[in-house]
Every structure is written in C-alpha cells, then in structure tokens.
Amino acid sequence: MSKSTLSVTDNRTGKTYELPIQDGTIRAVDLRQIKVASDDAGLATYDPGFLNTAACRSAISYIDGDKGILRYRGYPIEQLAERSTFLETAYLLLHGELPSAAELDSWVYNVTHHTIVHESIKKFIDGFHHDAHPMGVFVSTVAALSTFYPEAKQITNETSRWNQIFRLIAKAPTLAAFAYRHSVGMPYAYPDNDLSYPGNFLNMMFKATEVKYTPNKTLEHALDVLFILHADHEQNCSTSAMRGVGSSHADPYSAMAAAAAALYGPLHGGANEEVLKMLREIRSKDNIPAYLERVKRGEFRLFGFGHRIYKSYDPRAKLIKRVAEEVFDVTGKNPLIDIAMELERIALQEDYFVTRKLYPNVDFYSGIIYEAMKFPTDMFPVLFAIGRTPGWLAQWQEMLLDKEQKIARPHQIYTGSDKRDYVPIENRS
Ligand code: ACO
C-alpha cells in the first residue's frame, strides 16, 4: 500500500529517514534531523526567490499556472469580473464568503464613510516635489497613516483590525488621487460619498470646476473590473512583503507601505508603466521584429510578458483585452493597442517565448486602457495598488490568525570569511 511519506537516504552517512508528505509538501524543519554529526545544524533547503517553497496555508486565491486558472475564495475570476463589484469582491476576499444584501450595504457604507483623510495629509503631500513619482507619494502617505491611527498597533484586537481595513480600502484612492492632483498642480478634490468606489476615484482624479462630477458609466465599470482583476494573487512579491512585515506585528499601514513599495518594482506592479514606455519606444509595428531580436539576445526583457506562476495565458490579461474594447468605444482607440497585439502575435510564434512559456501577463494590456482613460503613466502602479489593497489586507489578517505563523526569518548559507582578528588601520596594506 502506498504511504504519504518520502524516504531520504543521506549518502554521507548511509542513514535513511522517512518524512511525512502533507498537501504535496514536506516540512523543511523535518530535514533538520538529517545530520552528519550531532552538533551540526541539520539539513536545510536553499531556495532563492522562493521558487518551490510554500510559506503559508492560504484559503484566499487559487492559481493553476499551467491551465491559466485564477479563483478568489473558489469563485472563478471570470465570473467575478462579469458579475461582482470591486467592493463585493473585497468583502469576499476578506470574509471568505459573498455577502448578503444587508452585509454588502453595511460594508459599502463603512468603506464609503472612511474615504476622507486628515487635513495634515494634504500638508505633507504638498511637501513633495511637483514631479515626485505618485507611487513614492502613495507609499509614504500609506506609511504616514499609521501615525494618525496609533490604535492600529493593536493587531490582536478584531475591532481595531476591521477599522484599519475599512480605512485602508477607503483611503487608498484618496491618497492616490491627491498624489496625482499635486503632480499636476490642481487643488485636491474631496471624496463624493454619493458615488461608487471607482466613480468617486474618477471624481477625485478628474473633477475640475463642475459642482458635481458625473463619472462616465462605462469607464466607471471598466475601472471596477480592473480593480477586481488586481485584487489578489496569492503569495506574490508584494503580498509576501505584507505578510513578512506584518509577521513582526507591525501595524497594517506600515506593512501595506512595504507591500506597495514591493509592488513599485518594474518586475512586479511597475511593469505596466514599463510596457507603455516599451510600446512607445517600438513606435510602429515594423520595428517589432528587430525589438524582439534584442530581447532574444538578452539585452532587455519584454515587459508585461512572463510570470513566475502562469506558464500559459494569464486569465487576467484575457479579461483586460475585453475591457479595452469597452473603454475604446468611449475614449477612442489607443493606437498602442495595435502595436501590443502585433507584438503578442509575433512573440507567441517565436521559439524563445514558446519554449520558456512566456505569455502576456496582467500588466501587458492594463496600461493601454489606463492611458486611454487619461491616467498618466506614472499612476499605473498606483492603480494596481488600489486594486490589490483588499488582497493584501486579507492575506495580512489570515497570517495573523494562523497559529502556525511566526515572524518571517529565512536562513542563509554563510559565504563570508572565517573568524579573523581586527587589524588596526595603520597595519592594513
Ligand atoms: N522577456 C524576455 N525573457 C524573459 C522574460 C521576459 N519578459 N521573462 C522571463 N524571461 C526569460 C528569462 O530570461 C529566462 O530565460 P533563460 O532560461 O534563458 O535564462 C526564463 O525566461 C525564465 O525567467 P526567470 O527570470 O527565471 O523567471 P521568473 O519566474 O523568475 O520571473 C518575471 C518572472 C519576473 C515576471 C519575469 O517573467 C519578468 O521579468 N517579466 C517582465 C516583467 C513583468 O512583466 N513583470 C510583471 C509580472 S506580473 C505582476 O507582477 C503583476
């Protein structure tokens, strides 16, 4: 009869060990018993970039990278994108179940009534240079919120946790929009609680002299869908930062600032910004083959392509292409879409991309839509951060409630010098 164990023979000692297998994993600490001598620390695993290490159990997002499947709490992303709203999806991620009508009303009410930020926040946004990258402003102001809500440190207090969750989901768009308004020298537009979550964000971004801003319904809906598509993606770089910082029991504002900082990088959420720069640099479809040759020579990467987990088409990229059509009906077509689609078509025929299973990811098409909606390029990662906020918070709360979790503290393989004695400066050659 088959057993759920792994037998390992240590050829250094000839000893055999039997390790339990659970959920397709062995426990790294079970390897510690494998030693050559009683005073050795035991065997460990070496996994830079966590290519094959599960750091937690999670019931939030499910991804099958080979089949291109993404589900939040079991619900396929396609169904949520078509039938849910961002705030309902946020509820689902955080509570684990879809809300009843009354639960949804109260949830939306709570988020909507936390959108205003303290007036002092405006003062320190004013202190940034006019050309400060809005993601830098976002990261800093999210961190600064912790100083306004000192009770957020009480991470074991459930009521306090939910208050910070409402605040972060509600205030993320306000901070993002204020960062943008500062960069273009426009007065800050205050939240309008009569509007939906994405509608209010458009209001805070683009309201000019009109008494009341009326968002375009199609663009409002498109933005809502884009937020849904970005809402969670299991243990990616920024979520791992959220969990890692949160594991030291830092308050959620500090942990989320770290997550947003991780998202900023061009290999993660900053890729959408890089895609647009890339498409502009390519300029015309005729230049695509020469550009791809340079990618294949290893001069640079094709931004918006490739993914650690997806080894087939990113399901979010498929849905984003559909949203693009709706948006272009209103805004007119962004000419970069033609270059992007041709780039995808040619790349997916090239051996280099096929053998490495490199497909468009969520960032490949999102920027083209954002640009058509008049968001400046440097706001793209900030838009990603707004969408990801409920996912980060759901993962943070799950981590805190997981009895198995401890402060994140990986091992290292020390490669430095052996012990040596201090040499006074006059004796150094
Ligand atoms: N363009 C060209 N080659 C690529 C690309 C790319 N975009 N991505 C991976 N490769 C190649 C690598 O050079 C490597 O080739 P090699 O085996 O000949 O050395 C192979 O594919 C595997 O690449 P890794 O870097 O090992 O893959 P990893 O899983 O570590 O990286 C990542 C994933 C960071 C997303 C990578 O594909 C990348 O840099 N993509 C471009 C940036 C991007 O679009 N990021 C957004 C990701 S989605 C998100 O974060 C929301």
GROMACS .gro file of N, CA and C in nm, residues 71-189:
model
  357
   71ARG      N    1  -0.884   3.186  -0.912
   71ARG     CA    2  -1.011   3.194  -0.837
   71ARG      C    3  -0.987   3.268  -0.706
   72TYR      N    4  -1.085   3.350  -0.667
   72TYR     CA    5  -1.082   3.411  -0.534
   72TYR      C    6  -1.182   3.335  -0.448
   73ARG      N    7  -1.136   3.278  -0.340
   73ARG     CA    8  -1.224   3.202  -0.249
   73ARG      C    9  -1.308   3.100  -0.325
   74GLY      N   10  -1.252   3.044  -0.432
   74GLY     CA   11  -1.321   2.942  -0.510
   74GLY      C   12  -1.397   2.995  -0.631
   75TYR      N   13  -1.424   3.125  -0.633
   75TYR     CA   14  -1.502   3.180  -0.745
   75TYR      C   15  -1.410   3.217  -0.861
   76PRO      N   16  -1.439   3.167  -0.983
   76PRO     CA   17  -1.354   3.200  -1.098
   76PRO      C   18  -1.348   3.351  -1.122
   77ILE      N   19  -1.229   3.398  -1.154
   77ILE     CA   20  -1.209   3.542  -1.177
   77ILE      C   21  -1.300   3.593  -1.288
   78GLU      N   22  -1.328   3.506  -1.386
   78GLU     CA   23  -1.413   3.548  -1.500
   78GLU      C   24  -1.553   3.584  -1.449
   79GLN      N   25  -1.607   3.501  -1.354
   79GLN     CA   26  -1.743   3.527  -1.304
   79GLN      C   27  -1.746   3.653  -1.218
   80LEU      N   28  -1.641   3.670  -1.139
   80LEU     CA   29  -1.638   3.790  -1.053
   80LEU      C   30  -1.625   3.914  -1.139
   81ALA      N   31  -1.540   3.908  -1.242
   81ALA     CA   32  -1.522   4.025  -1.329
   81ALA      C   33  -1.652   4.060  -1.399
   82GLU      N   34  -1.731   3.958  -1.431
   82GLU     CA   35  -1.854   3.985  -1.505
   82GLU      C   36  -1.970   4.024  -1.413
   83ARG      N   37  -1.975   3.964  -1.294
   83ARG     CA   38  -2.097   3.978  -1.216
   83ARG      C   39  -2.082   4.048  -1.081
   84SER      N   40  -1.959   4.060  -1.032
   84SER     CA   41  -1.943   4.119  -0.900
   84SER      C   42  -1.902   4.267  -0.913
   85THR      N   43  -1.883   4.331  -0.798
   85THR     CA   44  -1.824   4.465  -0.798
   85THR      C   45  -1.695   4.454  -0.718
   86PHE      N   46  -1.613   4.558  -0.729
   86PHE     CA   47  -1.487   4.554  -0.656
   86PHE      C   48  -1.511   4.545  -0.505
   87LEU      N   49  -1.604   4.623  -0.454
   87LEU     CA   50  -1.625   4.620  -0.308
   87LEU      C   51  -1.683   4.487  -0.262
   88GLU      N   52  -1.770   4.428  -0.344
   88GLU     CA   53  -1.821   4.296  -0.307
   88GLU      C   54  -1.708   4.193  -0.309
   89THR      N   55  -1.621   4.203  -0.411
   89THR     CA   56  -1.506   4.111  -0.420
   89THR      C   57  -1.412   4.132  -0.300
   90ALA      N   58  -1.396   4.258  -0.260
   90ALA     CA   59  -1.312   4.287  -0.143
   90ALA      C   60  -1.370   4.218  -0.019
   91TYR      N   61  -1.503   4.226  -0.005
   91TYR     CA   62  -1.571   4.159   0.107
   91TYR      C   63  -1.544   4.009   0.102
   92LEU      N   64  -1.559   3.954  -0.018
   92LEU     CA   65  -1.537   3.810  -0.037
   92LEU      C   66  -1.395   3.771   0.005
   93LEU      N   67  -1.297   3.848  -0.042
   93LEU     CA   68  -1.158   3.814  -0.009
   93LEU      C   69  -1.136   3.818   0.141
   94LEU      N   70  -1.193   3.920   0.206
   94LEU     CA   71  -1.166   3.939   0.349
   94LEU      C   72  -1.249   3.849   0.439
   95HIS      N   73  -1.374   3.820   0.396
   95HIS     CA   74  -1.461   3.739   0.482
   95HIS      C   75  -1.467   3.593   0.441
   96GLY      N   76  -1.430   3.565   0.319
   96GLY     CA   77  -1.432   3.425   0.274
   96GLY      C   78  -1.559   3.384   0.205
   97GLU      N   79  -1.666   3.463   0.220
   97GLU     CA   80  -1.795   3.431   0.158
   97GLU      C   81  -1.851   3.557   0.092
   98LEU      N   82  -1.938   3.537  -0.007
   98LEU     CA   83  -2.008   3.652  -0.065
   98LEU      C   84  -2.104   3.707   0.039
   99PRO      N   85  -2.125   3.839   0.041
   99PRO     CA   86  -2.214   3.897   0.143
   99PRO      C   87  -2.361   3.881   0.109
  100SER      N   88  -2.447   3.885   0.212
  100SER     CA   89  -2.590   3.901   0.187
  100SER      C   90  -2.611   4.047   0.147
  101ALA      N   91  -2.734   4.080   0.104
  101ALA     CA   92  -2.761   4.219   0.063
  101ALA      C   93  -2.734   4.315   0.180
  102ALA      N   94  -2.777   4.276   0.301
  102ALA     CA   95  -2.758   4.365   0.417
  102ALA      C   96  -2.610   4.379   0.451
  103GLU      N   97  -2.539   4.267   0.444
  103GLU     CA   98  -2.395   4.271   0.475
  103GLU      C   99  -2.321   4.360   0.374
  104LEU      N  100  -2.363   4.349   0.248
  104LEU     CA  101  -2.296   4.430   0.146
  104LEU      C  102  -2.324   4.578   0.168
  105ASP      N  103  -2.450   4.610   0.201
  105ASP     CA  104  -2.485   4.751   0.226
  105ASP      C  105  -2.400   4.808   0.338
  106SER      N  106  -2.390   4.732   0.445
  106SER     CA  107  -2.315   4.784   0.560
  106SER      C  108  -2.166   4.795   0.526
  107TRP      N  109  -2.115   4.699   0.451
  107TRP     CA  110  -1.973   4.701   0.410
  107TRP      C  111  -1.945   4.823   0.323
  108VAL      N  112  -2.031   4.845   0.223
  108VAL     CA  113  -2.011   4.958   0.132
  108VAL      C  114  -2.023   5.089   0.211
  109TYR      N  115  -2.119   5.094   0.303
  109TYR     CA  116  -2.137   5.214   0.384
  109TYR      C  117  -2.008   5.243   0.463
  110ASN      N  118  -1.956   5.140   0.527
  110ASN     CA  119  -1.835   5.159   0.609
  110ASN      C  120  -1.716   5.206   0.526
  111VAL      N  121  -1.696   5.142   0.411
  111VAL     CA  122  -1.582   5.184   0.328
  111VAL      C  123  -1.605   5.328   0.280
  112THR      N  124  -1.728   5.355   0.234
  112THR     CA  125  -1.757   5.487   0.178
  112THR      C  126  -1.736   5.597   0.282
  113HIS      N  127  -1.765   5.566   0.407
  113HIS     CA  128  -1.756   5.671   0.509
  113HIS      C  129  -1.619   5.678   0.578
  114HIS      N  130  -1.520   5.618   0.515
  114HIS     CA  131  -1.384   5.635   0.566
  114HIS      C  132  -1.293   5.696   0.459
  115THR      N  133  -1.352   5.754   0.356
  115THR     CA  134  -1.269   5.797   0.242
  115THR      C  135  -1.190   5.925   0.268
  116ILE      N  136  -1.238   6.007   0.362
  116ILE     CA  137  -1.169   6.135   0.386
  116ILE      C  138  -1.040   6.113   0.465
  117VAL      N  139  -0.937   6.190   0.429
  117VAL     CA  140  -0.812   6.178   0.505
  117VAL      C  141  -0.794   6.304   0.590
  118HIS      N  142  -0.715   6.292   0.694
  118HIS     CA  143  -0.688   6.405   0.783
  118HIS      C  144  -0.625   6.519   0.702
  119GLU      N  145  -0.664   6.642   0.735
  119GLU     CA  146  -0.613   6.758   0.659
  119GLU      C  147  -0.460   6.765   0.658
  120SER      N  148  -0.397   6.713   0.762
  120SER     CA  149  -0.249   6.719   0.766
  120SER      C  150  -0.186   6.638   0.653
  121ILE      N  151  -0.258   6.537   0.607
  121ILE     CA  152  -0.204   6.455   0.497
  121ILE      C  153  -0.177   6.546   0.377
  122LYS      N  154  -0.268   6.641   0.356
  122LYS     CA  155  -0.251   6.733   0.243
  122LYS      C  156  -0.122   6.811   0.259
  123LYS      N  157  -0.092   6.846   0.383
  123LYS     CA  158   0.029   6.928   0.405
  123LYS      C  159   0.153   6.852   0.366
  124PHE      N  160   0.162   6.726   0.405
  124PHE     CA  161   0.286   6.662   0.365
  124PHE      C  162   0.286   6.616   0.221
  125ILE      N  163   0.170   6.598   0.158
  125ILE     CA  164   0.174   6.575   0.013
  125ILE      C  165   0.225   6.702  -0.055
  126ASP      N  166   0.184   6.818   0.001
  126ASP     CA  167   0.232   6.945  -0.054
  126ASP      C  168   0.385   6.955  -0.048
  127GLY      N  169   0.443   6.886   0.048
  127GLY     CA  170   0.589   6.894   0.065
  127GLY      C  171   0.667   6.818  -0.043
  128PHE      N  172   0.602   6.733  -0.119
  128PHE     CA  173   0.674   6.660  -0.224
  128PHE      C  174   0.698   6.751  -0.344
  129HIS      N  175   0.805   6.724  -0.418
  129HIS     CA  176   0.830   6.797  -0.542
  129HIS      C  177   0.713   6.777  -0.636
  130HIS      N  178   0.692   6.872  -0.726
  130HIS     CA  179   0.578   6.860  -0.820
  130HIS      C  180   0.593   6.738  -0.910
  131ASP      N  181   0.720   6.695  -0.934
  131ASP     CA  182   0.739   6.580  -1.024
  131ASP      C  183   0.768   6.451  -0.946
  132ALA      N  184   0.733   6.450  -0.818
  132ALA     CA  185   0.752   6.327  -0.738
  132ALA      C  186   0.669   6.215  -0.799
  133HIS      N  187   0.726   6.097  -0.808
  133HIS     CA  188   0.650   5.984  -0.863
  133HIS      C  189   0.534   5.953  -0.769
  134PRO      N  190   0.410   5.945  -0.822
  134PRO     CA  191   0.296   5.924  -0.731
  134PRO      C  192   0.304   5.796  -0.650
  135MET      N  193   0.381   5.697  -0.700
  135MET     CA  194   0.392   5.574  -0.621
  135MET      C  195   0.476   5.601  -0.496
  136GLY      N  196   0.579   5.687  -0.510
  136GLY     CA  197   0.659   5.726  -0.393
  136GLY      C  198   0.572   5.800  -0.293
  137VAL      N  199   0.484   5.886  -0.344
  137VAL     CA  200   0.395   5.962  -0.256
  137VAL      C  201   0.296   5.865  -0.189
  138PHE      N  202   0.246   5.771  -0.266
  138PHE     CA  203   0.148   5.674  -0.213
  138PHE      C  204   0.210   5.591  -0.101
  139VAL      N  205   0.329   5.536  -0.129
  139VAL     CA  206   0.397   5.451  -0.030
  139VAL      C  207   0.417   5.531   0.100
  140SER      N  208   0.463   5.655   0.085
  140SER     CA  209   0.493   5.735   0.204
  140SER      C  210   0.367   5.772   0.281
  141THR      N  211   0.261   5.806   0.209
  141THR     CA  212   0.142   5.851   0.282
  141THR      C  213   0.068   5.733   0.346
  142VAL      N  214   0.076   5.616   0.283
  142VAL     CA  215   0.018   5.498   0.348
  142VAL      C  216   0.092   5.473   0.479
  143ALA      N  217   0.225   5.481   0.475
  143ALA     CA  218   0.304   5.460   0.598
  143ALA      C  219   0.267   5.566   0.701
  144ALA      N  220   0.251   5.690   0.654
  144ALA     CA  221   0.222   5.801   0.747
  144ALA      C  222   0.089   5.782   0.818
  145LEU      N  223  -0.005   5.713   0.753
  145LEU     CA  224  -0.136   5.694   0.817
  145LEU      C  225  -0.123   5.625   0.953
  146SER      N  226  -0.018   5.545   0.968
  146SER     CA  227  -0.003   5.473   1.096
  146SER      C  228   0.012   5.571   1.211
  147THR      N  229   0.066   5.691   1.181
  147THR     CA  230   0.086   5.788   1.290
  147THR      C  231  -0.047   5.856   1.327
  148PHE      N  232  -0.145   5.847   1.237
  148PHE     CA  233  -0.276   5.906   1.268
  148PHE      C  234  -0.364   5.810   1.347
  149TYR      N  235  -0.334   5.682   1.334
  149TYR     CA  236  -0.418   5.580   1.399
  149TYR      C  237  -0.332   5.489   1.486
  150PRO      N  238  -0.282   5.544   1.600
  150PRO     CA  239  -0.191   5.463   1.683
  150PRO      C  240  -0.255   5.333   1.732
  151GLU      N  241  -0.390   5.331   1.740
  151GLU     CA  242  -0.456   5.208   1.788
  151GLU      C  243  -0.439   5.093   1.688
  152ALA      N  244  -0.391   5.126   1.566
  152ALA     CA  245  -0.371   5.022   1.465
  152ALA      C  246  -0.266   4.920   1.510
  153LYS      N  247  -0.186   4.958   1.610
  153LYS     CA  248  -0.085   4.865   1.663
  153LYS      C  249  -0.151   4.746   1.732
  154GLN      N  250  -0.276   4.765   1.772
  154GLN     CA  251  -0.345   4.656   1.843
  154GLN      C  252  -0.393   4.552   1.742
  155ILE      N  253  -0.298   4.481   1.688
  155ILE     CA  254  -0.333   4.391   1.578
  155ILE      C  255  -0.409   4.266   1.625
  156THR      N  256  -0.410   4.242   1.756
  156THR     CA  257  -0.486   4.126   1.804
  156THR      C  258  -0.631   4.164   1.837
  157ASN      N  259  -0.661   4.294   1.831
  157ASN     CA  260  -0.797   4.340   1.861
  157ASN      C  261  -0.877   4.341   1.730
  158GLU      N  262  -0.977   4.254   1.724
  158GLU     CA  263  -1.050   4.235   1.599
  158GLU      C  264  -1.119   4.364   1.552
  159THR      N  265  -1.179   4.436   1.647
  159THR     CA  266  -1.249   4.559   1.607
  159THR      C  267  -1.151   4.658   1.548
  160SER      N  268  -1.037   4.672   1.611
  160SER     CA  269  -0.936   4.764   1.560
  160SER      C  270  -0.890   4.719   1.421
  161ARG      N  271  -0.870   4.588   1.405
  161ARG     CA  272  -0.825   4.537   1.273
  161ARG      C  273  -0.923   4.577   1.164
  162TRP      N  274  -1.053   4.556   1.191
  162TRP     CA  275  -1.153   4.588   1.086
  162TRP      C  276  -1.158   4.737   1.060
  163ASN      N  277  -1.138   4.819   1.162
  163ASN     CA  278  -1.138   4.964   1.139
  163ASN      C  279  -1.026   5.004   1.044
  164GLN      N  280  -0.909   4.944   1.065
  164GLN     CA  281  -0.795   4.979   0.978
  164GLN      C  282  -0.819   4.925   0.837
  165ILE      N  283  -0.886   4.810   0.829
  165ILE     CA  284  -0.917   4.753   0.696
  165ILE      C  285  -1.010   4.848   0.620
  166PHE      N  286  -1.117   4.896   0.687
  166PHE     CA  287  -1.206   4.992   0.620
  166PHE      C  288  -1.127   5.114   0.576
  167ARG      N  289  -1.046   5.163   0.668
  167ARG     CA  290  -0.973   5.287   0.637
  167ARG      C  291  -0.880   5.269   0.518
  168LEU      N  292  -0.807   5.160   0.517
  168LEU     CA  293  -0.710   5.143   0.408
  168LEU      C  294  -0.778   5.128   0.273
  169ILE      N  295  -0.885   5.047   0.269
  169ILE     CA  296  -0.954   5.030   0.139
  169ILE      C  297  -1.015   5.164   0.097
  170ALA      N  298  -1.069   5.238   0.195
  170ALA     CA  299  -1.137   5.364   0.163
  170ALA      C  300  -1.040   5.475   0.126
  171LYS      N  301  -0.926   5.480   0.194
  171LYS     CA  302  -0.836   5.595   0.176
  171LYS      C  303  -0.735   5.575   0.063
  172ALA      N  304  -0.714   5.450   0.021
  172ALA     CA  305  -0.614   5.428  -0.085
  172ALA      C  306  -0.644   5.513  -0.209
  173PRO      N  307  -0.771   5.516  -0.258
  173PRO     CA  308  -0.798   5.600  -0.375
  173PRO      C  309  -0.780   5.750  -0.345
  174THR      N  310  -0.812   5.791  -0.223
  174THR     CA  311  -0.798   5.933  -0.188
  174THR      C  312  -0.650   5.973  -0.193
  175LEU      N  313  -0.564   5.891  -0.132
  175LEU     CA  314  -0.421   5.921  -0.133
  175LEU      C  315  -0.369   5.922  -0.276
  176ALA      N  316  -0.414   5.823  -0.356
  176ALA     CA  317  -0.367   5.812  -0.494
  176ALA      C  318  -0.407   5.936  -0.574
  177ALA      N  319  -0.533   5.977  -0.559
  177ALA     CA  320  -0.582   6.092  -0.635
  177ALA      C  321  -0.513   6.221  -0.589
  178PHE      N  322  -0.491   6.234  -0.457
  178PHE     CA  323  -0.423   6.354  -0.407
  178PHE      C  324  -0.280   6.361  -0.463
  179ALA      N  325  -0.214   6.245  -0.470
  179ALA     CA  326  -0.077   6.243  -0.524
  179ALA      C  327  -0.079   6.293  -0.668
  180TYR      N  328  -0.180   6.250  -0.744
  180TYR     CA  329  -0.190   6.294  -0.884
  180TYR      C  330  -0.218   6.444  -0.892
  181ARG      N  331  -0.316   6.491  -0.813
  181ARG     CA  332  -0.353   6.633  -0.820
  181ARG      C  333  -0.234   6.721  -0.783
  182HIS      N  334  -0.155   6.674  -0.688
  182HIS     CA  335  -0.036   6.752  -0.651
  182HIS      C  336   0.059   6.761  -0.769
  183SER      N  337   0.074   6.648  -0.842
  183SER     CA  338   0.173   6.645  -0.951
  183SER      C  339   0.131   6.737  -1.066
  184VAL      N  340   0.000   6.761  -1.081
  184VAL     CA  341  -0.042   6.849  -1.189
  184VAL      C  342  -0.082   6.988  -1.138
  185GLY      N  343  -0.058   7.011  -1.010
  185GLY     CA  344  -0.083   7.144  -0.954
  185GLY      C  345  -0.231   7.179  -0.944
  186MET      N  346  -0.316   7.078  -0.930
  186MET     CA  347  -0.459   7.106  -0.915
  186MET      C  348  -0.500   7.094  -0.768
  187PRO      N  349  -0.601   7.171  -0.725
  187PRO     CA  350  -0.646   7.157  -0.586
  187PRO      C  351  -0.700   7.016  -0.564
  188TYR      N  352  -0.683   6.968  -0.441
  188TYR     CA  353  -0.732   6.833  -0.410
  188TYR      C  354  -0.884   6.831  -0.420
  189ALA      N  355  -0.937   6.724  -0.480
  189ALA     CA  356  -1.083   6.709  -0.488
  189ALA      C  357  -1.124   6.611  -0.378
   0.00000   0.00000   0.00000
